[in-house]
Coordinates of C-alpha atoms and ligand atoms in Angstrom, one line a residue:
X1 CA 7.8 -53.4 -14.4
X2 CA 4.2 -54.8 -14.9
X3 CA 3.6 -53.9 -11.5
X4 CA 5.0 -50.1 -11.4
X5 CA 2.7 -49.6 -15.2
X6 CA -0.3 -50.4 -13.2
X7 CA 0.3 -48.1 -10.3
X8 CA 0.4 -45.5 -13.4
X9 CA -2.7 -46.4 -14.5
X10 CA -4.4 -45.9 -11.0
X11 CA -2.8 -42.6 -10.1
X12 CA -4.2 -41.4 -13.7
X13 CA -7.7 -42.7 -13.2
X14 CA -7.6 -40.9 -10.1
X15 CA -6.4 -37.8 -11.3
X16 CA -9.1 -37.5 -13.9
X17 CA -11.9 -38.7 -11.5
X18 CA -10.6 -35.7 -8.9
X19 CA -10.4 -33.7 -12.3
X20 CA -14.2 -34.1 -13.2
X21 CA -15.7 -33.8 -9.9
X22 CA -13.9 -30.3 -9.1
X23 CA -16.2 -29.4 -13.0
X24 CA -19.1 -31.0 -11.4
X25 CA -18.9 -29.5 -8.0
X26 CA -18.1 -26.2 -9.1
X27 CA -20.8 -26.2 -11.8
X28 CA -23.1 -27.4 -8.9
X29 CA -22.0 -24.2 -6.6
X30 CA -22.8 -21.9 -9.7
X31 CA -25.6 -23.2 -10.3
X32 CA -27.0 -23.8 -6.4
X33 CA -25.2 -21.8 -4.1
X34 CA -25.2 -18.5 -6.1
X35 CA -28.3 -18.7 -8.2
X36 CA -26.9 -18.7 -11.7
X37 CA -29.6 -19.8 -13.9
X38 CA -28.6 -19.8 -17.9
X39 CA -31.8 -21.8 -18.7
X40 CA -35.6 -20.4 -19.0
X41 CA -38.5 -22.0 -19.0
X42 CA -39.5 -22.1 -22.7
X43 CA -43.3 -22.6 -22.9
X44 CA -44.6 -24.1 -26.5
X45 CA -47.3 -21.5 -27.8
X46 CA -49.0 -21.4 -30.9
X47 CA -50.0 -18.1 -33.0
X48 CA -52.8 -16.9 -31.0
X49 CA -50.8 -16.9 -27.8
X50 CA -47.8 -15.0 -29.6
X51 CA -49.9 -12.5 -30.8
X52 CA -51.3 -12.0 -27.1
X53 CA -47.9 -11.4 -25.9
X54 CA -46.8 -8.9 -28.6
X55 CA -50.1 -6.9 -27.9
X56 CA -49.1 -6.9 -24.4
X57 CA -45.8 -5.5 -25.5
X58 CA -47.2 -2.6 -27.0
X59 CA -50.0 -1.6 -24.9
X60 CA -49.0 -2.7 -21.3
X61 CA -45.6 -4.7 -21.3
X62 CA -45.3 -4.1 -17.3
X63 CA -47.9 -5.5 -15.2
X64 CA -47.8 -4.8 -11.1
X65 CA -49.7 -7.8 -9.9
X66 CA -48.6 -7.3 -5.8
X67 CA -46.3 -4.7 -4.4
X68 CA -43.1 -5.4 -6.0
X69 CA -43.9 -8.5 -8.1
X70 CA -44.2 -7.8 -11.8
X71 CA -45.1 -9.1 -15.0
X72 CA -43.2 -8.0 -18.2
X73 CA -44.2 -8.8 -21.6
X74 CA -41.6 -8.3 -24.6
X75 CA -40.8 -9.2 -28.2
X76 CA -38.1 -9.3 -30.0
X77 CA -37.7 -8.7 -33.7
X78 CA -35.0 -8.0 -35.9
X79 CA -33.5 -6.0 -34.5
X80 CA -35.9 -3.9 -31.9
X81 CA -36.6 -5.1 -28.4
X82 CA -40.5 -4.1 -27.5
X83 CA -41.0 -2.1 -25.2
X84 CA -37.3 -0.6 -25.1
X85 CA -37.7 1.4 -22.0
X86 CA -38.9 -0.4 -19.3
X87 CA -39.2 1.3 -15.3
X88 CA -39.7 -1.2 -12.5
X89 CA -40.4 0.6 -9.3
X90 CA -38.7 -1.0 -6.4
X91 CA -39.2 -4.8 -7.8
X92 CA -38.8 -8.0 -5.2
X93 CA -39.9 -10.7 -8.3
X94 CA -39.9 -9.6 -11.6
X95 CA -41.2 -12.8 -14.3
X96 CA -40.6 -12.0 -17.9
X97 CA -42.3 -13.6 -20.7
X98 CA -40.6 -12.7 -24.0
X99 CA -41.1 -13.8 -27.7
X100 CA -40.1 -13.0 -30.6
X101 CA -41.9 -12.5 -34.3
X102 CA -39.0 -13.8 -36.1
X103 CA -35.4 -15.6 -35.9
X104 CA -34.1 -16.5 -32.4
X105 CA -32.7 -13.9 -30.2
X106 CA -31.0 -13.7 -26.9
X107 CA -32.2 -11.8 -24.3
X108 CA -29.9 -10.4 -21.6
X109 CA -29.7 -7.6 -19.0
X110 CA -26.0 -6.8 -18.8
X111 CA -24.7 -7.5 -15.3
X112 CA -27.3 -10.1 -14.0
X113 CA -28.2 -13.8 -14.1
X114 CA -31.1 -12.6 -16.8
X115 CA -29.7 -14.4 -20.1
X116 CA -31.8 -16.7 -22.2
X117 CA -32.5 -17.6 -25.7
X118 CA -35.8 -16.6 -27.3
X119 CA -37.1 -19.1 -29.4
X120 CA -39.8 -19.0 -32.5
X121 CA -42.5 -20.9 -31.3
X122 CA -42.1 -20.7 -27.7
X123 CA -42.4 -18.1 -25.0
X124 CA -39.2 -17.7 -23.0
X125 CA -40.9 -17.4 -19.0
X126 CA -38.2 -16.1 -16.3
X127 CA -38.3 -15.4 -12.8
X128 CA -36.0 -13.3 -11.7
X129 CA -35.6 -11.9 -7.9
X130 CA -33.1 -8.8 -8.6
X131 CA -30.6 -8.2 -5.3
X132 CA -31.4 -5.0 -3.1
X133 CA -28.6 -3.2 -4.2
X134 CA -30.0 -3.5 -8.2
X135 CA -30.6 0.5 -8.9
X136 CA -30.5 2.6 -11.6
X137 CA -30.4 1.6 -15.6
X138 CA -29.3 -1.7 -16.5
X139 CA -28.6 -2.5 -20.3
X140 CA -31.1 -5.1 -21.9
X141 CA -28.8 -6.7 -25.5
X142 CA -29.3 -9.0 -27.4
X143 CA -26.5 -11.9 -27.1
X144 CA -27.8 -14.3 -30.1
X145 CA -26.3 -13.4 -33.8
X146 CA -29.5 -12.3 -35.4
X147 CA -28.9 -10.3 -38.5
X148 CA -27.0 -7.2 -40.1
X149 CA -28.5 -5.1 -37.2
X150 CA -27.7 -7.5 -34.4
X151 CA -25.3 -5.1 -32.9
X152 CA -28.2 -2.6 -32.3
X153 CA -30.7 -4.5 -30.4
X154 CA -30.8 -3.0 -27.3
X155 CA -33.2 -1.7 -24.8
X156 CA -33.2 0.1 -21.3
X157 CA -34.3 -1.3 -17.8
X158 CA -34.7 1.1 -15.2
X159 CA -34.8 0.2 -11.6
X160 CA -36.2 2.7 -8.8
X161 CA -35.6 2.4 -5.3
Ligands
LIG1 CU1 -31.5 -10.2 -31.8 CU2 -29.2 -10.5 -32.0

Protein backbone atom coordinates (compact mmCIF):
# COMPACT_ATOMS: atom_id res chain seq x y z
CA UNK A 1 0.00 0.00 0.00
CA UNK A 2 3.00 2.19 1.13
CA UNK A 3 4.61 1.33 -1.97
CA UNK A 4 1.67 2.06 -4.59
CA UNK A 5 1.12 5.88 -2.34
CA UNK A 6 4.52 6.69 -3.37
CA UNK A 7 4.26 5.82 -7.00
CA UNK A 8 1.26 8.54 -6.62
CA UNK A 9 3.40 10.95 -5.27
CA UNK A 10 5.94 10.64 -8.17
CA UNK A 11 3.43 10.61 -11.10
CA UNK A 12 2.05 14.01 -9.42
CA UNK A 13 5.40 15.68 -9.06
CA UNK A 14 5.90 14.87 -12.51
CA UNK A 15 2.75 16.05 -13.72
CA UNK A 16 3.25 19.46 -12.20
CA UNK A 17 6.97 19.75 -13.23
CA UNK A 18 5.64 18.88 -17.11
CA UNK A 19 2.76 21.41 -16.11
CA UNK A 20 5.14 24.41 -15.30
CA UNK A 21 7.62 23.99 -17.96
CA UNK A 22 4.85 23.91 -20.89
CA UNK A 23 4.10 27.96 -18.81
CA UNK A 24 7.71 28.47 -18.99
CA UNK A 25 8.34 27.38 -22.49
CA UNK A 26 5.50 28.89 -23.92
CA UNK A 27 6.02 32.27 -22.12
CA UNK A 28 9.65 31.94 -23.50
CA UNK A 29 8.29 31.45 -27.25
CA UNK A 30 6.08 34.58 -26.71
CA UNK A 31 8.43 36.38 -25.52
CA UNK A 32 11.54 35.19 -27.95
CA UNK A 33 10.35 33.66 -30.88
CA UNK A 34 7.59 36.20 -31.71
CA UNK A 35 8.84 39.41 -30.24
CA UNK A 36 6.21 40.15 -27.70
CA UNK A 37 7.57 42.70 -25.44
CA UNK A 38 4.97 43.95 -22.57
CA UNK A 39 7.86 45.73 -20.75
CA UNK A 40 9.55 49.37 -21.70
CA UNK A 41 12.41 50.74 -20.70
CA UNK A 42 11.33 53.21 -17.98
CA UNK A 43 14.19 55.87 -17.67
CA UNK A 44 14.17 57.91 -14.18
CA UNK A 45 13.87 61.71 -15.15
CA UNK A 46 13.60 64.57 -13.09
CA UNK A 47 11.43 67.87 -13.88
CA UNK A 48 13.63 69.49 -16.30
CA UNK A 49 13.80 66.38 -18.46
CA UNK A 50 9.82 66.03 -18.34
CA UNK A 51 9.38 69.36 -19.30
CA UNK A 52 11.86 68.77 -22.38
CA UNK A 53 9.75 65.98 -23.57
CA UNK A 54 6.33 67.67 -23.34
CA UNK A 55 7.78 70.67 -25.33
CA UNK A 56 8.81 68.15 -27.77
CA UNK A 57 5.27 66.96 -27.81
CA UNK A 58 3.93 70.10 -28.81
CA UNK A 59 6.30 71.56 -31.15
CA UNK A 60 7.92 68.52 -32.95
CA UNK A 61 6.69 65.10 -31.43
CA UNK A 62 8.10 63.14 -34.66
CA UNK A 63 11.67 63.39 -35.35
CA UNK A 64 13.21 61.50 -38.77
CA UNK A 65 16.69 60.93 -37.66
CA UNK A 66 17.68 58.32 -40.85
CA UNK A 67 15.34 57.16 -43.52
CA UNK A 68 12.76 55.30 -41.82
CA UNK A 69 14.01 55.50 -38.21
CA UNK A 70 12.06 57.88 -35.97
CA UNK A 71 11.82 59.46 -32.84
CA UNK A 72 8.35 60.21 -31.19
CA UNK A 73 7.87 62.27 -28.26
CA UNK A 74 4.37 62.16 -26.35
CA UNK A 75 2.62 62.99 -23.08
CA UNK A 76 -0.04 61.87 -21.59
CA UNK A 77 -2.45 63.71 -19.35
CA UNK A 78 -5.77 63.14 -18.09
CA UNK A 79 -7.24 62.35 -20.37
CA UNK A 80 -5.47 63.69 -23.86
CA UNK A 81 -2.63 61.95 -25.58
CA UNK A 82 -0.13 64.82 -27.10
CA UNK A 83 0.29 64.96 -30.15
CA UNK A 84 -3.09 62.92 -31.08
CA UNK A 85 -2.33 62.59 -34.73
CA UNK A 86 0.77 61.29 -35.44
CA UNK A 87 1.90 60.26 -39.54
CA UNK A 88 4.99 58.05 -39.91
CA UNK A 89 6.05 57.82 -43.43
CA UNK A 90 7.14 54.35 -44.28
CA UNK A 91 8.85 53.64 -40.73
CA UNK A 92 11.59 50.55 -40.34
CA UNK A 93 12.36 51.65 -36.37
CA UNK A 94 10.19 53.83 -34.70
CA UNK A 95 11.52 54.58 -30.58
CA UNK A 96 8.94 56.38 -28.54
CA UNK A 97 9.59 58.27 -25.45
CA UNK A 98 6.38 59.08 -23.67
CA UNK A 99 5.54 60.82 -20.29
CA UNK A 100 2.96 61.91 -18.66
CA UNK A 101 2.25 65.29 -16.42
CA UNK A 102 0.03 63.53 -14.11
CA UNK A 103 -1.32 59.85 -12.84
CA UNK A 104 -0.02 56.79 -14.64
CA UNK A 105 -1.36 55.85 -17.99
CA UNK A 106 -1.12 53.07 -20.44
CA UNK A 107 -0.05 53.50 -23.60
CA UNK A 108 -1.09 51.20 -26.48
CA UNK A 109 -1.53 51.06 -30.25
CA UNK A 110 -4.35 48.61 -30.77
CA UNK A 111 -3.19 45.60 -32.78
CA UNK A 112 0.64 45.59 -32.04
CA UNK A 113 3.18 44.59 -29.39
CA UNK A 114 3.29 48.57 -28.45
CA UNK A 115 1.67 48.37 -24.71
CA UNK A 116 3.37 49.94 -21.78
CA UNK A 117 2.64 51.75 -18.62
CA UNK A 118 3.65 55.44 -18.30
CA UNK A 119 4.85 56.19 -15.19
CA UNK A 120 5.15 59.76 -13.19
CA UNK A 121 8.58 60.26 -12.81
CA UNK A 122 10.03 58.25 -15.54
CA UNK A 123 10.09 58.37 -19.30
CA UNK A 124 8.63 55.24 -20.88
CA UNK A 125 11.54 54.56 -24.06
CA UNK A 126 10.30 51.91 -26.75
CA UNK A 127 11.70 50.50 -29.72
CA UNK A 128 9.45 49.30 -31.88
CA UNK A 129 10.24 47.74 -35.48
CA UNK A 130 6.50 47.76 -37.04
CA UNK A 131 6.00 44.52 -39.76
CA UNK A 132 5.86 45.51 -43.58
CA UNK A 133 2.45 44.87 -43.87
CA UNK A 134 1.67 47.81 -40.88
CA UNK A 135 -0.41 50.46 -43.14
CA UNK A 136 -3.00 52.73 -42.68
CA UNK A 137 -4.42 54.13 -39.14
CA UNK A 138 -3.79 52.32 -36.17
CA UNK A 139 -5.64 53.29 -32.84
CA UNK A 140 -3.32 54.72 -30.00
CA UNK A 141 -5.73 54.12 -26.19
CA UNK A 142 -5.01 54.27 -23.21
CA UNK A 143 -5.22 50.74 -21.28
CA UNK A 144 -4.53 52.07 -17.55
CA UNK A 145 -7.73 53.29 -15.47
CA UNK A 146 -6.93 56.87 -15.21
CA UNK A 147 -9.97 58.95 -14.39
CA UNK A 148 -13.69 59.81 -15.25
CA UNK A 149 -12.42 60.48 -18.90
CA UNK A 150 -10.31 57.36 -19.17
CA UNK A 151 -12.52 55.97 -21.80
CA UNK A 152 -11.65 58.98 -24.05
CA UNK A 153 -8.01 58.91 -24.20
CA UNK A 154 -7.21 58.20 -27.52
CA UNK A 155 -5.07 59.29 -30.35
CA UNK A 156 -4.36 58.36 -34.12
CA UNK A 157 -1.22 56.79 -35.70
CA UNK A 158 -1.01 56.86 -39.27
CA UNK A 159 1.35 54.69 -41.21
CA UNK A 160 2.22 55.46 -45.04
CA UNK A 161 3.70 53.15 -47.33
CU1 LIG B 1 -5.02 57.59 -19.33
CU2 LIG B 1 -6.55 55.83 -18.87
Amino acid sequence: MARNGLVYEYMFIAIIVAVLAGFISSLAYYSYALNVNPACEAIKADQQALDDIVRKAQTTPVVEKAEGVYEVYIVGRQFVWIPSNIVLKDPKQVTFYVATTDVIHGFEIAGTNVNFMVIPGYIAKFTWYPPKNAEGEYLILCNEYCGVGHQFMKASLVIER
